[in-house]
């Protein structure tokens, strides 16, 4: 069986799994959970196999499938792996079984529907990363909204409807603007060439005037910035995280937020390079504002989920900073940071869910001394905390270090023509300090001091929970200790995107 066929199995397997769940008799929750877990495990095995066969140093697509879908419109079912999406597909497939297993004891109502929605969401997320046709990308992008809406709206907390509608309104607003831009692009391509096409590789060669590029980029950027989320379009995120079940928060932080940054990397910046260069100061400034603002808000929260939610805004700010640095190390660091944040934030949200199941509280004031009450929990929480603050040998360090190095490289290269990139890169370093402050404050109040956790004595971590956390920690240290192989896989595609963006670099800047 060819790699391309395996890639399509990887994509459609969760959808087939969701359909299979419909055949499971109602009330057979154990069978439902087992089937969902088996599907996710097989998908991860496929993703790992494809990752191992993905050849480093080759730009462009590998394992490509291109089949006419709506031929009159120039729409194709076109999917493939490249250096930009290969790690994100692997991350999504890796988190899938952990999310399913993590929800075993937390989700006890409408179990079959819940796991069906998780599988449909998995299908849509992987499809968004794999899509190489702009129309197909938009279909998958929109398809993610429905299962996420239901996961928060049905299994969420007391204010779930408020959080759900806020999430939908923000994302729908951005999606409408992107749809308008997609239609305009299709129309102009057809009138210019007489051949309809949504192929993203063809659109990279588009030649729109700067004014048109600016409008199109603004439409795409608003949609992507909501998903990242960047300040000031971030306000839906804390509500969505707080009200979502732990599994929803893990998917949201682990994968869905990466859709925005991936959108900038795959479409926003290379499709409209001249406008991207024009908007670059604003995007870089907003990235640094997000880093500092998210960290400051995380520092003053007492709701554990809100602390992790605001920390996500800060960490995703680093991803945006790396992307708009236009530096190879910065772009590769941004990709690594996306993966790292998915693992670390995903792990932290799982741990918040585990302690909430035992104590039914997210208020930091209710906790203390968990290191004595739950030593195993404390060990995993400290490891994730240290990874979040960028301890060397963890993935957090690799991602942030490369992003900052790329930002400083860009800043130095642009001197003396511009000083603001260097100033912004220097300001972003403050986010590392603030990150250490809010995460150590969280760990200190949660784990140490007098024991006052509600509902004591507490049950320790079971084998399922320990296994999930051990897998996450192992992946975090694997990336931190051996990042070279990951960087090799991303380098050729990152260089390709960088060359498109830098083709319009202003005179005086070192390419």
Coordinates of C-alpha atoms in Angstrom, one line a residue:
X1 CA 0.0 0.0 0.0
X2 CA 1.5 3.4 -1.0
X3 CA 2.1 6.2 1.3
X4 CA -0.5 8.3 -0.4
X5 CA -3.2 5.6 0.3
X6 CA -2.0 5.5 3.9
X7 CA -2.4 9.3 4.2
X8 CA -6.0 9.0 3.1
X9 CA -6.6 6.3 5.6
X10 CA -5.1 8.6 8.2
X11 CA -7.5 11.3 7.3
X12 CA -10.7 9.3 6.9
X13 CA -10.3 6.7 9.7
X14 CA -11.8 9.0 12.5
X15 CA -14.8 9.7 10.3
X16 CA -15.3 6.0 9.7
X17 CA -14.9 5.5 13.4
X18 CA -17.6 8.0 14.1
X19 CA -19.9 6.2 11.7
X20 CA -19.1 2.9 13.4
X21 CA -20.0 4.3 16.8
X22 CA -23.6 4.8 15.4
X23 CA -23.8 1.0 15.2
X24 CA -22.9 0.5 18.8
X25 CA -26.0 -0.2 20.9
X26 CA -27.0 2.5 23.3
X27 CA -25.7 2.1 26.8
X28 CA -22.6 0.1 25.8
X29 CA -20.3 2.8 27.1
X30 CA -17.3 0.5 27.5
X31 CA -17.5 -0.7 24.0
X32 CA -17.9 2.9 22.8
X33 CA -14.8 4.1 24.6
X34 CA -12.8 1.1 23.5
X35 CA -13.7 1.6 19.8
X36 CA -12.9 5.3 19.9
X37 CA -9.6 4.6 21.5
X38 CA -8.7 1.9 19.0
X39 CA -9.5 4.2 16.1
X40 CA -7.3 7.0 17.6
X41 CA -4.4 4.5 18.3
X42 CA -4.5 3.2 14.7
X43 CA -4.5 6.7 13.4
X44 CA -1.5 7.6 15.5
X45 CA 0.3 4.5 14.2
X46 CA -0.4 5.6 10.7
X47 CA 0.8 9.1 11.4
X48 CA 4.0 7.8 13.0
X49 CA 4.7 5.5 10.0
X50 CA 4.1 8.4 7.5
X51 CA 6.4 10.6 9.6
X52 CA 9.1 8.0 9.5
X53 CA 8.8 7.8 5.7
X54 CA 8.7 11.5 5.2
X55 CA 11.9 12.5 3.5
X56 CA 13.8 15.5 4.9
X57 CA 15.4 18.0 2.5
X58 CA 12.7 17.8 -0.1
X59 CA 10.6 20.9 -0.6
X60 CA 7.0 20.6 -1.7
X61 CA 4.4 17.9 -1.2
X62 CA 5.0 14.2 -0.4
X63 CA 2.4 11.4 -0.4
X64 CA 0.1 13.6 -2.6
X65 CA -3.5 12.8 -3.7
X66 CA -5.3 14.9 -6.3
X67 CA -8.7 13.9 -7.5
X68 CA -11.3 16.2 -9.2
X69 CA -14.1 17.1 -6.8
X70 CA -16.1 20.0 -8.4
X71 CA -14.2 20.2 -11.6
X72 CA -16.3 23.0 -13.1
X73 CA -15.1 25.2 -10.2
X74 CA -11.5 24.0 -10.3
X75 CA -12.0 22.3 -6.9
X76 CA -9.9 19.2 -6.2
X77 CA -9.7 16.8 -3.3
X78 CA -6.0 17.6 -2.9
X79 CA -4.1 16.5 0.2
X80 CA -0.4 15.9 1.0
X81 CA 2.3 16.3 3.6
X82 CA 5.0 18.9 3.6
X83 CA 7.4 20.3 6.2
X84 CA 4.9 22.7 7.4
X85 CA 2.2 20.3 8.4
X86 CA 3.9 17.0 9.0
X87 CA 4.7 17.7 12.7
X88 CA 1.2 19.2 13.3
X89 CA -0.5 16.1 11.8
X90 CA 1.7 13.9 14.1
X91 CA 0.8 16.1 17.1
X92 CA -2.9 15.8 16.3
X93 CA -2.7 12.0 16.0
X94 CA -0.6 11.8 19.1
X95 CA -3.1 13.8 21.3
X96 CA -6.1 11.9 19.9
X97 CA -5.8 8.7 22.0
X98 CA -4.7 10.6 25.0
X99 CA -7.8 12.8 24.9
X100 CA -10.1 9.8 24.4
X101 CA -8.5 7.9 27.4
X102 CA -8.4 11.1 29.5
X103 CA -12.2 11.4 29.1
X104 CA -13.0 7.9 30.2
X105 CA -14.1 8.8 33.8
X106 CA -15.0 12.5 33.1
X107 CA -17.7 11.9 30.5
X108 CA -20.6 9.8 31.7
X109 CA -23.6 11.2 29.8
X110 CA -24.3 10.8 26.1
X111 CA -21.0 8.9 25.8
X112 CA -21.5 7.7 22.3
X113 CA -22.3 11.2 20.9
X114 CA -19.3 12.7 22.8
X115 CA -16.8 10.3 21.2
X116 CA -18.4 10.6 17.8
X117 CA -17.9 14.3 18.0
X118 CA -14.3 13.9 19.1
X119 CA -13.7 11.6 16.0
X120 CA -15.4 14.0 13.6
X121 CA -13.4 16.9 15.1
X122 CA -10.2 14.8 14.6
X123 CA -11.1 14.2 11.0
X124 CA -11.7 18.0 10.4
X125 CA -8.5 19.1 12.1
X126 CA -6.3 16.6 10.2
X127 CA -8.1 17.6 7.0
X128 CA -7.3 21.3 7.6
X129 CA -3.6 20.6 7.9
X130 CA -3.5 18.3 4.9
X131 CA -5.6 20.3 2.5
X132 CA -3.7 21.7 -0.5
X133 CA -6.8 23.2 -2.2
X134 CA -8.1 26.5 -0.8
X135 CA -11.7 25.5 -1.1
X136 CA -11.0 22.2 0.6
X137 CA -9.1 24.0 3.3
X138 CA -12.1 26.3 3.9
X139 CA -14.5 23.3 4.1
X140 CA -12.4 21.5 6.7
X141 CA -11.9 24.9 8.6
X142 CA -15.6 25.3 8.9
X143 CA -16.3 21.7 9.7
X144 CA -14.2 22.0 12.9
X145 CA -16.7 24.5 14.3
X146 CA -19.7 22.1 14.6
X147 CA -18.2 19.3 16.8
X148 CA -16.4 21.8 19.0
X149 CA -19.7 23.8 19.4
X150 CA -21.4 20.6 20.6
X151 CA -18.6 19.4 22.9
X152 CA -18.6 22.7 24.8
X153 CA -22.4 23.3 24.6
X154 CA -23.4 19.8 25.8
X155 CA -20.7 18.6 28.1
X156 CA -19.4 22.1 29.3
X157 CA -19.9 23.9 32.7
X158 CA -22.7 26.1 34.0
X159 CA -22.1 29.0 31.6
X160 CA -21.5 26.7 28.6
X161 CA -24.1 28.3 26.4
X162 CA -22.6 31.8 26.9
X163 CA -19.1 30.4 26.1
X164 CA -20.3 28.5 23.1
X165 CA -22.1 31.3 21.4
X166 CA -19.2 33.7 22.1
X167 CA -16.8 31.1 20.5
X168 CA -19.1 30.7 17.5
X169 CA -19.7 34.4 17.0
X170 CA -16.0 35.2 17.0
X171 CA -15.0 32.4 14.7
X172 CA -18.0 32.8 12.4
X173 CA -17.2 36.5 11.9
X174 CA -13.6 35.7 10.8
X175 CA -14.8 32.8 8.6
X176 CA -17.3 35.1 6.7
X177 CA -14.5 37.5 5.8
X178 CA -12.2 34.6 4.7
X179 CA -15.0 33.2 2.6
X180 CA -15.4 36.5 0.8
X181 CA -11.7 36.6 0.2
X182 CA -11.7 33.0 -1.2
X183 CA -14.5 33.9 -3.6
X184 CA -12.7 37.0 -4.8
X185 CA -9.5 35.0 -5.3
X186 CA -11.3 32.3 -7.3
X187 CA -13.0 35.0 -9.5
X188 CA -9.8 36.8 -10.3
X189 CA -7.9 33.6 -11.1
X190 CA -10.7 32.5 -13.5
X191 CA -11.0 35.9 -15.2
X192 CA -7.2 36.2 -15.6
X193 CA -6.5 32.7 -16.9
X194 CA -9.8 31.3 -18.1
X195 CA -9.2 28.2 -15.9
X196 CA -10.7 28.0 -12.4
X197 CA -8.2 26.9 -9.7
X198 CA -8.0 26.8 -6.0
X199 CA -4.7 25.0 -5.9
X200 CA -2.7 26.7 -3.1
X201 CA 0.6 26.2 -4.9
X202 CA -0.8 28.0 -8.0
X203 CA -2.1 30.8 -5.9
X204 CA 1.4 31.4 -4.5
X205 CA 2.2 32.7 -7.9
X206 CA -0.8 35.2 -7.9
X207 CA 0.0 38.8 -8.7
X208 CA -2.5 41.0 -7.0
X209 CA -1.9 44.8 -6.6
X210 CA -0.8 45.9 -3.2
X211 CA -4.2 47.4 -2.4
X212 CA -6.0 44.2 -3.2
X213 CA -3.5 42.1 -1.4
X214 CA -4.0 44.3 1.7
X215 CA -7.7 43.7 1.7
X216 CA -7.4 40.0 1.1
X217 CA -4.7 39.6 3.8
X218 CA -6.9 41.6 6.2
X219 CA -9.8 39.2 5.7
X220 CA -7.6 36.1 6.1
X221 CA -5.7 37.6 9.0
X222 CA -8.8 38.4 11.0
X223 CA -10.0 34.9 10.7
X224 CA -6.6 33.4 11.7
X225 CA -6.0 36.0 14.5
X226 CA -9.3 35.0 16.1
X227 CA -8.2 31.3 16.2
X228 CA -4.6 32.0 17.4
X229 CA -6.0 34.1 19.4
X230 CA -4.1 37.4 19.2
X231 CA -4.9 40.4 21.4
X232 CA -7.5 42.0 21.1
X233 CA -9.4 39.1 19.6
X234 CA -8.7 36.7 22.5
X235 CA -11.6 37.3 24.8
X236 CA -13.5 34.1 23.7
X237 CA -10.7 31.8 24.7
X238 CA -10.7 32.0 28.6
X239 CA -14.5 31.5 28.6
X240 CA -14.3 28.6 26.2
X241 CA -11.6 26.9 28.2
X242 CA -13.2 27.4 31.6
X243 CA -16.6 26.0 30.4
X244 CA -15.3 23.2 28.2
X245 CA -14.8 19.7 29.6
X246 CA -11.1 18.8 30.0
X247 CA -11.0 16.9 26.8
X248 CA -12.4 19.9 24.9
X249 CA -9.8 22.2 26.5
X250 CA -7.0 19.8 25.5
X251 CA -8.2 19.7 21.9
X252 CA -8.7 23.5 21.9
X253 CA -5.2 24.3 23.3
X254 CA -3.5 21.3 21.7
X255 CA -4.6 21.6 18.2
X256 CA -7.4 24.1 17.4
X257 CA -5.4 27.2 18.4
X258 CA -2.6 26.0 15.9
X259 CA -5.1 26.4 13.1
X260 CA -4.7 30.2 13.3
X261 CA -0.9 30.2 13.3
X262 CA -0.8 27.5 10.6
X263 CA -3.1 29.6 8.5
X264 CA -0.7 32.5 8.7
X265 CA 2.2 30.2 7.8
X266 CA 0.5 28.3 5.0
X267 CA -1.7 31.0 3.5
X268 CA -1.7 34.5 5.0
X269 CA 2.0 35.4 4.7
X270 CA 3.0 33.6 1.4
X271 CA -0.2 34.3 -0.6
X272 CA 0.1 38.0 -0.1
X273 CA 3.8 38.7 0.5
X274 CA 3.8 42.4 -0.3
X275 CA 0.8 43.1 2.0
X276 CA 2.3 40.9 4.6
X277 CA 5.5 43.0 4.5
X278 CA 3.3 46.1 4.9
X279 CA 1.4 44.6 7.9
X280 CA 4.5 43.0 9.4
X281 CA 5.2 45.8 12.0
X282 CA 1.6 45.6 13.2
X283 CA 1.6 41.7 13.4
X284 CA 5.0 41.7 15.2
X285 CA 3.7 44.3 17.7
X286 CA 0.5 42.4 18.3
X287 CA 2.5 39.2 18.8
X288 CA 4.7 40.9 21.5
X289 CA 1.6 42.5 23.1
X290 CA 0.0 39.1 23.2
X291 CA 3.1 37.6 24.9
X292 CA 3.2 40.3 27.6
X293 CA -0.6 40.8 28.1
X294 CA -1.4 37.1 28.3
X295 CA 1.4 36.5 30.8
X296 CA 0.3 39.5 33.0
X297 CA -3.3 38.2 33.0
X298 CA -2.2 34.7 33.9
X299 CA -0.2 36.1 36.8
X300 CA -3.3 37.5 38.5
X301 CA -5.8 34.7 38.0
X302 CA -7.0 32.4 40.7
X303 CA -8.9 30.0 38.4
X304 CA -6.4 27.3 37.4
X305 CA -7.9 26.8 34.0
X306 CA -7.8 30.6 33.3
X307 CA -4.1 30.6 34.2
X308 CA -3.4 28.0 31.6
X309 CA -5.7 29.6 29.1
X310 CA -4.0 33.0 29.4
X311 CA -0.6 31.4 29.3
X312 CA -1.7 30.0 25.9
X313 CA -2.2 33.5 24.6
X314 CA 1.3 34.3 25.7
X315 CA 2.9 31.2 24.2
X316 CA 1.0 31.5 20.9
X317 CA 2.4 35.1 20.7
X318 CA 5.9 33.6 20.5
X319 CA 4.7 31.5 17.5
X320 CA 3.5 34.6 15.7
X321 CA 6.7 36.4 16.5
X322 CA 8.7 33.6 15.0
X323 CA 6.6 33.6 11.8
X324 CA 6.8 37.3 11.2
X325 CA 10.5 37.4 11.9
X326 CA 11.0 36.0 8.3
X327 CA 14.1 34.2 9.7
X328 CA 14.5 30.5 9.0
X329 CA 15.2 29.7 12.7
X330 CA 12.3 31.8 13.7
X331 CA 9.9 30.0 11.3
X332 CA 11.2 26.6 12.4
X333 CA 11.0 27.7 16.0
X334 CA 7.4 28.7 15.5
X335 CA 6.6 25.2 14.2
X336 CA 8.4 23.6 17.1
X337 CA 6.6 26.0 19.5
X338 CA 3.2 25.0 18.1
X339 CA 4.0 21.3 18.8
X340 CA 5.5 22.1 22.2
X341 CA 2.5 24.2 23.3
X342 CA 0.1 21.5 22.2
X343 CA 1.9 18.9 24.4
X344 CA 2.5 21.1 27.4
X345 CA -0.9 23.0 27.5
X346 CA -2.7 19.8 26.6
X347 CA -1.0 18.1 29.6
X348 CA -1.8 20.9 32.0
X349 CA -5.4 21.0 31.0
X350 CA -5.6 17.2 31.5
X351 CA -4.1 17.6 34.9
X352 CA -6.6 20.4 35.8
X353 CA -9.3 18.0 34.7
X354 CA -7.9 15.2 36.9
X355 CA -7.8 17.3 40.0
X356 CA -11.2 18.8 39.3
X357 CA -12.7 15.2 39.1
X358 CA -11.4 14.6 42.6
X359 CA -12.1 18.0 44.3
X360 CA -14.7 19.7 42.1
X361 CA -12.9 23.1 42.3
X362 CA -10.7 25.1 40.0
X363 CA -10.1 27.9 42.6
X364 CA -6.4 28.1 43.5
X365 CA -7.4 29.2 47.0
X366 CA -8.9 25.8 47.7
X367 CA -5.7 24.0 47.1
X368 CA -2.3 23.5 48.8
X369 CA 0.0 20.7 49.8
X370 CA -0.8 18.4 46.9
X371 CA 2.8 17.3 46.8
X372 CA 2.1 15.4 50.1
X373 CA -1.4 14.3 49.2
X374 CA -0.7 13.3 45.6
X375 CA 3.1 12.9 45.1
X376 CA 2.7 11.3 41.7
X377 CA 0.5 14.1 40.5
X378 CA 2.9 16.7 41.9
X379 CA 5.9 15.1 40.0
X380 CA 4.0 15.3 36.6
X381 CA 2.7 18.8 37.3
X382 CA 6.2 20.1 38.1
X383 CA 7.6 18.5 34.9
X384 CA 5.0 20.2 32.8
X385 CA 5.5 23.5 34.7
X386 CA 9.2 23.4 34.0
X387 CA 8.6 22.6 30.4
X388 CA 6.2 25.5 30.2
X389 CA 8.8 28.0 31.6
X390 CA 11.3 26.7 29.0
X391 CA 13.6 24.5 31.1
X392 CA 16.6 23.4 28.8
X393 CA 16.1 19.9 27.5
X394 CA 12.4 20.3 27.2
X395 CA 10.4 21.2 24.0
X396 CA 9.4 24.5 25.6
X397 CA 13.0 25.6 25.6
X398 CA 13.7 24.5 22.0
X399 CA 10.7 26.4 20.6
X400 CA 11.1 29.7 22.5
X401 CA 14.9 29.7 22.1
X402 CA 14.6 29.3 18.3
X403 CA 11.8 31.9 18.0
X404 CA 13.8 34.5 20.1
X405 CA 17.0 33.7 18.1
X406 CA 15.1 34.2 14.9
X407 CA 13.6 37.4 16.1
X408 CA 17.0 38.8 17.2
X409 CA 18.6 37.7 13.9
X410 CA 15.9 39.6 12.0
X411 CA 16.3 42.6 14.3
X412 CA 20.1 42.7 13.9
X413 CA 19.8 42.2 10.1
X414 CA 17.5 45.2 9.8
X415 CA 19.7 47.6 11.6
X416 CA 20.2 50.5 11.0
X417 CA 17.2 50.8 8.6
X418 CA 14.8 49.8 11.4
X419 CA 15.2 49.4 15.1
X420 CA 11.7 48.3 16.1
X421 CA 12.2 44.6 15.3
X422 CA 15.1 44.4 17.7
X423 CA 13.2 46.4 20.4
X424 CA 10.2 44.1 20.0
X425 CA 12.5 41.0 20.2
X426 CA 14.0 42.3 23.4
X427 CA 10.6 43.0 24.9
X428 CA 9.5 39.5 24.1
X429 CA 12.2 38.2 26.4
X430 CA 10.2 39.7 29.3
X431 CA 7.5 37.2 28.6
X432 CA 9.9 34.4 29.6
X433 CA 10.4 36.0 33.0
X434 CA 6.7 36.5 33.4
X435 CA 6.0 33.0 32.3
X436 CA 8.3 31.7 35.1
X437 CA 6.5 33.9 37.6
X438 CA 2.9 32.8 36.9
X439 CA 3.7 29.1 36.4
X440 CA 5.8 28.9 39.6
X441 CA 3.1 30.8 41.5
X442 CA 0.6 28.2 40.3
X443 CA 2.8 25.2 41.1
X444 CA 3.7 26.7 44.5
X445 CA 0.2 27.4 45.7
X446 CA -1.2 24.1 44.3
X447 CA 1.5 21.7 45.4
X448 CA 3.2 23.1 48.4
X449 CA 2.3 24.7 51.8
X450 CA -0.3 23.4 54.2
X451 CA -2.5 20.6 52.8
X452 CA -6.0 22.0 52.3
X453 CA -7.3 20.3 49.2
X454 CA -11.1 19.8 49.5
X455 CA -12.5 16.3 49.7
X456 CA -9.4 14.7 51.3
X457 CA -8.2 11.9 51.3
X458 CA -7.6 12.0 47.6
X459 CA -7.2 9.0 45.3
X460 CA -3.8 8.9 43.7
X461 CA -3.3 8.8 39.9
X462 CA -4.4 5.5 38.4
X463 CA -2.5 3.6 35.7
X464 CA -4.5 5.2 32.9
X465 CA -3.8 8.8 34.1
X466 CA -0.2 8.0 34.8
X467 CA 0.2 6.5 31.4
X468 CA -1.3 9.5 29.6
X469 CA 0.9 12.0 31.5
X470 CA 4.1 9.8 31.0
X471 CA 3.5 9.8 27.2
X472 CA 3.2 13.5 27.2
X473 CA 6.3 14.1 29.3
X474 CA 8.3 11.6 27.2
X475 CA 7.4 13.5 24.0
X476 CA 8.2 16.9 25.6
X477 CA 11.7 15.6 26.6
X478 CA 12.3 13.8 23.3
X479 CA 11.7 17.0 21.4
X480 CA 13.9 19.0 23.8
X481 CA 16.8 16.5 23.8
X482 CA 16.8 15.6 20.1
X483 CA 15.2 18.4 18.1
X484 CA 17.6 18.0 15.1
X485 CA 15.5 15.3 13.3
X486 CA 12.3 17.5 13.6
X487 CA 14.2 20.6 12.2
X488 CA 15.5 18.5 9.3
X489 CA 11.9 17.6 8.4
X490 CA 10.7 21.2 8.4
X491 CA 13.7 23.0 6.9
X492 CA 13.1 22.6 3.2
X493 CA 9.5 23.8 3.4
X494 CA 10.3 26.6 5.8
X495 CA 13.0 27.8 3.3
X496 CA 10.5 27.7 0.5
X497 CA 8.0 29.8 2.4
X498 CA 10.7 32.1 3.6
X499 CA 11.9 32.7 0.0
X500 CA 8.3 33.6 -1.1
X501 CA 8.0 36.1 1.8
X502 CA 11.5 37.5 1.4
X503 CA 11.1 38.0 -2.4
X504 CA 9.6 41.4 -1.6
X505 CA 12.0 42.3 1.2
X506 CA 12.8 46.0 1.0
X507 CA 16.3 47.1 -0.1
X508 CA 19.0 47.2 2.5
X509 CA 17.8 44.1 4.4
X510 CA 20.0 41.1 4.4
X511 CA 18.2 38.1 2.8

